PDB file of C-alpha atoms in Angstrom:
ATOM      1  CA  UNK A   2    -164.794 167.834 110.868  1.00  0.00           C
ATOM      2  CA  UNK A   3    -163.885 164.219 110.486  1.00  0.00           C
ATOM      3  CA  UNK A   4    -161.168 165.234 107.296  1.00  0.00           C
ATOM      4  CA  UNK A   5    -159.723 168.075 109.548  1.00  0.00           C
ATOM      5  CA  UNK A   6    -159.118 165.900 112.210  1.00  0.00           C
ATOM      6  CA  UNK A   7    -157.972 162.861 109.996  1.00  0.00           C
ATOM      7  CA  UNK A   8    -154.900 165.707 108.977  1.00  0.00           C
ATOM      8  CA  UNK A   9    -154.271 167.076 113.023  1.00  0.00           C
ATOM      9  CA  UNK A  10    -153.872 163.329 113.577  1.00  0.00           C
ATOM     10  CA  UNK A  11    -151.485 162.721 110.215  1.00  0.00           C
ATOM     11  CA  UNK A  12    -149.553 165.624 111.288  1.00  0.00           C
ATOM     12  CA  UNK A  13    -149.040 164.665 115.195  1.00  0.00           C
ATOM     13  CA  UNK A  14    -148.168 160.966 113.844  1.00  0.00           C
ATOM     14  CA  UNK A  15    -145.587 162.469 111.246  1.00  0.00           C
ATOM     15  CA  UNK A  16    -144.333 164.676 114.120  1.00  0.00           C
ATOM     16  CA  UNK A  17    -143.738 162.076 116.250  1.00  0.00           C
ATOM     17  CA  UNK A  18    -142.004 160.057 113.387  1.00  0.00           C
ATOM     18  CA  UNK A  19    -139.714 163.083 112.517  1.00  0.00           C
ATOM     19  CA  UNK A  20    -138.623 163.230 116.650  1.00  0.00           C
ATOM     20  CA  UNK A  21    -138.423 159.243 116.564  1.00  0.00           C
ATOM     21  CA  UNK A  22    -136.159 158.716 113.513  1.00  0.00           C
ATOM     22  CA  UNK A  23    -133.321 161.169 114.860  1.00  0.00           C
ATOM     23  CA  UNK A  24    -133.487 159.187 117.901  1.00  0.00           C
ATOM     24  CA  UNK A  25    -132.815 156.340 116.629  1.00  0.00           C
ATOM     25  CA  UNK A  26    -130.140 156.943 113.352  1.00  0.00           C
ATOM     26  CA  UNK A  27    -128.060 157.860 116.816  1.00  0.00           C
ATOM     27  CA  UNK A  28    -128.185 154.819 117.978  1.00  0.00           C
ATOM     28  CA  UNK A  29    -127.355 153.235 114.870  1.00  0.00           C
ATOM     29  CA  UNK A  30    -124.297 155.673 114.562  1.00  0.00           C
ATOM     30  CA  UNK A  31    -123.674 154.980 118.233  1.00  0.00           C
ATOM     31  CA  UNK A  32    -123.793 150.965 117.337  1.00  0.00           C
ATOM     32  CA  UNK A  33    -121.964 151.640 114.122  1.00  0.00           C
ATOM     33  CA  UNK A  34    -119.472 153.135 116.081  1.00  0.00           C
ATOM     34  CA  UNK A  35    -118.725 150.800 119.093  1.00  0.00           C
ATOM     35  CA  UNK A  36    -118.913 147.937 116.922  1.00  0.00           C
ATOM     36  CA  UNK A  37    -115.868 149.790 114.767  1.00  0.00           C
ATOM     37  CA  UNK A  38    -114.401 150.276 118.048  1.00  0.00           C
ATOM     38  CA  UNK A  39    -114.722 146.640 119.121  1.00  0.00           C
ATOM     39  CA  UNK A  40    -113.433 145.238 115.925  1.00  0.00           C
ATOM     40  CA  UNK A  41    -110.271 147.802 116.374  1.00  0.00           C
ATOM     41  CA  UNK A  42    -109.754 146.934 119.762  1.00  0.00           C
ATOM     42  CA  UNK A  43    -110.001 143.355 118.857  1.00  0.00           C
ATOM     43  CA  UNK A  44    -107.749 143.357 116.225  1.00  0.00           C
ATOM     44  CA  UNK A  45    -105.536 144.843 118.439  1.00  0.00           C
ATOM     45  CA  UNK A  46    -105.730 142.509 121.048  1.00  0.00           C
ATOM     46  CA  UNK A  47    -105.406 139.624 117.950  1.00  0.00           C
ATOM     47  CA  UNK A  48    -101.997 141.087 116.599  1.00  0.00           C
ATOM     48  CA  UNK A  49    -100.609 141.399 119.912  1.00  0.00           C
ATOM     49  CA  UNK A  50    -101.163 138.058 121.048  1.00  0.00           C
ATOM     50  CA  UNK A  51     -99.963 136.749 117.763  1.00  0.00           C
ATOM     51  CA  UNK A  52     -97.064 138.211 118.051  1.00  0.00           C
ATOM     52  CA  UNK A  53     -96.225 137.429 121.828  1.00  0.00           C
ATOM     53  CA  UNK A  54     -97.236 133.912 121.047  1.00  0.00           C
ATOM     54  CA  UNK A  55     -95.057 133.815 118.221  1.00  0.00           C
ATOM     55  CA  UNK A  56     -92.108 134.452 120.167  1.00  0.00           C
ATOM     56  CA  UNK A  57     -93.445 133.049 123.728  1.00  0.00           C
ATOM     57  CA  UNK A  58     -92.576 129.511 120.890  1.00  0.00           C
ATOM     58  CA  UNK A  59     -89.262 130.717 119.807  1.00  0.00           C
ATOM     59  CA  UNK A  60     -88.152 131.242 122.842  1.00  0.00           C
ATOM     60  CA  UNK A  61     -89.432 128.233 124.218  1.00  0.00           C
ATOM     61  CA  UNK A  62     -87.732 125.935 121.350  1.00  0.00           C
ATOM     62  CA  UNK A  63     -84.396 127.549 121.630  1.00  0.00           C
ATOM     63  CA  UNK A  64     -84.511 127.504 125.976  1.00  0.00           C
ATOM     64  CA  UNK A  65     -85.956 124.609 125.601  1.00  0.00           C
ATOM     65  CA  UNK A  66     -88.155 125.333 128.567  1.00  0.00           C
ATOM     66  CA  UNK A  67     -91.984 125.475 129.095  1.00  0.00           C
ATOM     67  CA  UNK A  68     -93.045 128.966 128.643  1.00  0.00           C
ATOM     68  CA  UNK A  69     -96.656 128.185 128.397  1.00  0.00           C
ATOM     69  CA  UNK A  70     -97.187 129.330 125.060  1.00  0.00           C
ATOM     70  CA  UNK A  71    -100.857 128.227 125.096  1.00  0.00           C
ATOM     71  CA  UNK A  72    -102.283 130.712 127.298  1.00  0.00           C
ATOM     72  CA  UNK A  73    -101.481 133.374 125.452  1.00  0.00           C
ATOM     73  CA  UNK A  74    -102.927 131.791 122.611  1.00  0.00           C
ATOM     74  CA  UNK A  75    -106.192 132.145 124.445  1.00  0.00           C
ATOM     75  CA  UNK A  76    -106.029 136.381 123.797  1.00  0.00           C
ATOM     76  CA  UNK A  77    -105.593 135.319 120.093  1.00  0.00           C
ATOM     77  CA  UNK A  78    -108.386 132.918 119.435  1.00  0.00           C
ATOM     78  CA  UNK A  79    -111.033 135.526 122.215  1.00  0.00           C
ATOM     79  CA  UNK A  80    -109.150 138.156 119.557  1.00  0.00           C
ATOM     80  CA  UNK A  81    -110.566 136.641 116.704  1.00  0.00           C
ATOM     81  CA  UNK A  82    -113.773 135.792 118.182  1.00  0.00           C
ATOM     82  CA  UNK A  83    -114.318 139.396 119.051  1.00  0.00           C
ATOM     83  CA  UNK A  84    -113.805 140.639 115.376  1.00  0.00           C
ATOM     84  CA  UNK A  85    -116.196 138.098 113.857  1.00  0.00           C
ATOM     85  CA  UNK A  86    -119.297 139.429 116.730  1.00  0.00           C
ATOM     86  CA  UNK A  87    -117.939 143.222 116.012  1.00  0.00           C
ATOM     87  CA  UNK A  88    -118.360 142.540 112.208  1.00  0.00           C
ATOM     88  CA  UNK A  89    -122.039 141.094 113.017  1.00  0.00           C
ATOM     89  CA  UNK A  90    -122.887 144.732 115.319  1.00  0.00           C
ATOM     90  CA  UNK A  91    -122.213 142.573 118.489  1.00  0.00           C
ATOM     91  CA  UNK A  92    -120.382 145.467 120.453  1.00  0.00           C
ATOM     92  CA  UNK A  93    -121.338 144.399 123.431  1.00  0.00           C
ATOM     93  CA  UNK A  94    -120.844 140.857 123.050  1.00  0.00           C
ATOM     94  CA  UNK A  95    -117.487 140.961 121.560  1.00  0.00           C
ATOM     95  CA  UNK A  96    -116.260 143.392 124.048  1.00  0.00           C
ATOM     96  CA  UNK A  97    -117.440 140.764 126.828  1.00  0.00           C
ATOM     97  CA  UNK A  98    -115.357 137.994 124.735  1.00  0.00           C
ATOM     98  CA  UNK A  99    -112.210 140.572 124.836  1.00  0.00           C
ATOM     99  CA  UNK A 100    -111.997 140.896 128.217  1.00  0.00           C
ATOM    100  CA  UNK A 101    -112.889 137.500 129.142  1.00  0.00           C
ATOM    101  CA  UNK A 102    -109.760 136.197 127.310  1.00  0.00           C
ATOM    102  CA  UNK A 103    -107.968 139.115 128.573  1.00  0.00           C
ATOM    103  CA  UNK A 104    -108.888 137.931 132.502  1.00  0.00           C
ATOM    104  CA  UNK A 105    -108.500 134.254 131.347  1.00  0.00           C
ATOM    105  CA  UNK A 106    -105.054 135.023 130.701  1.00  0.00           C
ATOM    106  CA  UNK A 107    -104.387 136.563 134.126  1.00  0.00           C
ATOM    107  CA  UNK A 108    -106.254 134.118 135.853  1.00  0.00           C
ATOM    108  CA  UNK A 109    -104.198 131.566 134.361  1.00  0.00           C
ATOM    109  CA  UNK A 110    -101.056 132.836 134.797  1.00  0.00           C
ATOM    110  CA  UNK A 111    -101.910 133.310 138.877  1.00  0.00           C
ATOM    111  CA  UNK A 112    -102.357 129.564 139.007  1.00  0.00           C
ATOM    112  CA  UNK A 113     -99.406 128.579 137.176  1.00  0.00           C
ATOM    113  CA  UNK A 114     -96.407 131.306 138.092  1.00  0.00           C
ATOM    114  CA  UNK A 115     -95.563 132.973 141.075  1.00  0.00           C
ATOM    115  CA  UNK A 116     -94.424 136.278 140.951  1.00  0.00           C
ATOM    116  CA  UNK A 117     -95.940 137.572 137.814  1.00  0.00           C
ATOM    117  CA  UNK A 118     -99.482 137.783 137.691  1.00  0.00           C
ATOM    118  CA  UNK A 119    -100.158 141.071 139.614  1.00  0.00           C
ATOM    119  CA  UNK A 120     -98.518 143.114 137.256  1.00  0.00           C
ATOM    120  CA  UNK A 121    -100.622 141.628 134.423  1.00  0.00           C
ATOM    121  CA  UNK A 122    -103.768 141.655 136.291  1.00  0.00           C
ATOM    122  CA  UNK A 123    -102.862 145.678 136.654  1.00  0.00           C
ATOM    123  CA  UNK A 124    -102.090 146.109 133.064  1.00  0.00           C
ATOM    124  CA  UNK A 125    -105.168 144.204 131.950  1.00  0.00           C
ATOM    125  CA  UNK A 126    -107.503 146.009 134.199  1.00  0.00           C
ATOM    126  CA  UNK A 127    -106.697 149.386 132.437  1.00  0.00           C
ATOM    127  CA  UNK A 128    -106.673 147.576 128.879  1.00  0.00           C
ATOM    128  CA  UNK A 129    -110.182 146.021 130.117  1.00  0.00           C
ATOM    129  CA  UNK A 130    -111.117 149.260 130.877  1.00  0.00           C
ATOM    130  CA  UNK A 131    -110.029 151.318 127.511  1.00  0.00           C
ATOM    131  CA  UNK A 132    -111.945 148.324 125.859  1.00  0.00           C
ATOM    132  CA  UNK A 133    -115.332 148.600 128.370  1.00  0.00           C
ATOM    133  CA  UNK A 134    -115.535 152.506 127.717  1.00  0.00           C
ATOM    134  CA  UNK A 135    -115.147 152.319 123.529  1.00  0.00           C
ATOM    135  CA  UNK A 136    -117.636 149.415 122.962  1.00  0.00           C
ATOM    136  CA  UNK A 137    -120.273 149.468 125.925  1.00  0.00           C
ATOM    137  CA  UNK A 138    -123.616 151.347 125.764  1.00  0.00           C
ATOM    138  CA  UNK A 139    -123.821 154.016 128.498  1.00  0.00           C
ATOM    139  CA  UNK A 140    -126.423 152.749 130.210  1.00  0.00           C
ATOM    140  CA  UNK A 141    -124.269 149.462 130.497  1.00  0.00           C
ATOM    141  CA  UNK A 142    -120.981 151.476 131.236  1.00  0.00           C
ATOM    142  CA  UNK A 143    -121.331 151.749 135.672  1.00  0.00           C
ATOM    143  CA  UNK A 144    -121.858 148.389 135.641  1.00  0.00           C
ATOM    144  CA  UNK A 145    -118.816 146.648 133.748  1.00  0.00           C
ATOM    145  CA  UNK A 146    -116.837 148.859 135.007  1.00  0.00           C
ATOM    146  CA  UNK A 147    -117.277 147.959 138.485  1.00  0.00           C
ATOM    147  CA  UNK A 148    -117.470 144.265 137.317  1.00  0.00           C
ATOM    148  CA  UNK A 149    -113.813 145.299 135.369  1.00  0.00           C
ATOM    149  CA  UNK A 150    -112.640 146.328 138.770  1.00  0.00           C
ATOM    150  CA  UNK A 151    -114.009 143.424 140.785  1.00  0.00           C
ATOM    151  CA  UNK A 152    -112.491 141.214 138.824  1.00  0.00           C
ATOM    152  CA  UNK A 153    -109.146 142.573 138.795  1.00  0.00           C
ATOM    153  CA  UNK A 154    -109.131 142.543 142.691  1.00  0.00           C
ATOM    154  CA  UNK A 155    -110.539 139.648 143.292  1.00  0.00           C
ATOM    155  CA  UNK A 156    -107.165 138.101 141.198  1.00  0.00           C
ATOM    156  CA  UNK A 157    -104.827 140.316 142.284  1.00  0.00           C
ATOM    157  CA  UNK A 158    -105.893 138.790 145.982  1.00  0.00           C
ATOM    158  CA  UNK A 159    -105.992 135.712 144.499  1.00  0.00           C
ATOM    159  CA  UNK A 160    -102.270 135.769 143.057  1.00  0.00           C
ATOM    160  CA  UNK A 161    -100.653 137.536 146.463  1.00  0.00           C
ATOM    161  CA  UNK A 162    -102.856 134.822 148.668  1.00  0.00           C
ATOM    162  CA  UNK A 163    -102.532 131.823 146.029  1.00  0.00           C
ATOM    163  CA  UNK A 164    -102.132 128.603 148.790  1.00  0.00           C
ATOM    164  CA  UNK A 165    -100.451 126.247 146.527  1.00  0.00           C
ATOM    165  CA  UNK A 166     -97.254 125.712 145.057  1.00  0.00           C
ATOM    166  CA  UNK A 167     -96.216 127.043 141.658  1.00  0.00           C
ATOM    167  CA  UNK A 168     -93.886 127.418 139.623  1.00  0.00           C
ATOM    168  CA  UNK A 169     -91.469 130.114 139.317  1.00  0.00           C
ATOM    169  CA  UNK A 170     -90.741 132.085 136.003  1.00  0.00           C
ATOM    170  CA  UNK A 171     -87.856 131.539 133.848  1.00  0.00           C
ATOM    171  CA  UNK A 172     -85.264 134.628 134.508  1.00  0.00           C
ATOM    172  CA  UNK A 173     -86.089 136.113 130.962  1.00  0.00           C
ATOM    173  CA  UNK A 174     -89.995 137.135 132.660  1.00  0.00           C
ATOM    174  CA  UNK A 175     -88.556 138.555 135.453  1.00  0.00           C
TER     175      UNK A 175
END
């Protein structure tokens, strides 16, 4: 009796090992793949700000006029961070650091220019977004994306309401 159920047990514990391991080589391929995603998206977001910051400077040395090359600068380095937590199966984590940088550049450009941040804020919002849904678990997803949109209004409100003087864009923005 004892040998017979020795085996009923064996069997229910490799049953329940055979419905576990499914369960969770899809949550590796779901990790493997938002981390992919993440690193993609952060490359991305690297090149791009390269690029603008590349000529945000030429610009600003043949102008000659402060084009605040630096806060772009802050997409690139967030960029970079991002790809070094996707490469360690940080999804999450580097998606966080992607769209901070992304809403540090907004909120940055509300307190320095007039005139220009609303758009940005809009375009970022939906980039923001794009990122949240590729590299965010599901069970994560309702949450950041309200957080996504919170964000975006509360600077959008911030840049139409902004009580202090700032400076206006050089005519090439506009």
């Amino acid at each position: 009796v004892n040998h017979i159920f020795c085996e009923i047990t064996a069997l229910q514990k490799g049953c329940v090992d055979m419905v576990t391991i499914p369960d969770k080589q899809s949550a590796d391929d779901d990790l493997e793949r938002r981390s992919r995603n993440a690193f993609n998206l952060a490359l991305l977001i690297t090149t791009a700000s390269g690029l603008v910051v590349l000529g945000t400077f030429l610009e600003q040395l043949y102008f000659g006029e402060n084009f605040y090359v630096w806060i772009t600068a802050v997409g690139l380095v967030g960029g970079v961070i991002a790809m070094f937590l996707a490469r360690r199966k940080k999804a999450m984590a580097a998606s966080m650091v992607l769209v901070t940088s992304l809403f540090s550049i907004a909120a940055l450009y509300v307190v320095l220019l007039e005139d220009v941040a609303s758009i940005l804020i809009v375009i970022l919002m939906i980039l923001s977004l794009g990122i949240v849904i590729q590299t965010v678990p599901s069970n994560k997803m309702t949450r950041a994306i309200i957080l996504v949109m919170a964000i975006s209004t509360g600077l959008i409100f911030l840049d139409q309401l902004w009580p202090f003087t700032r400076n206006v864009p050089p005519p090439q923005t506009q």
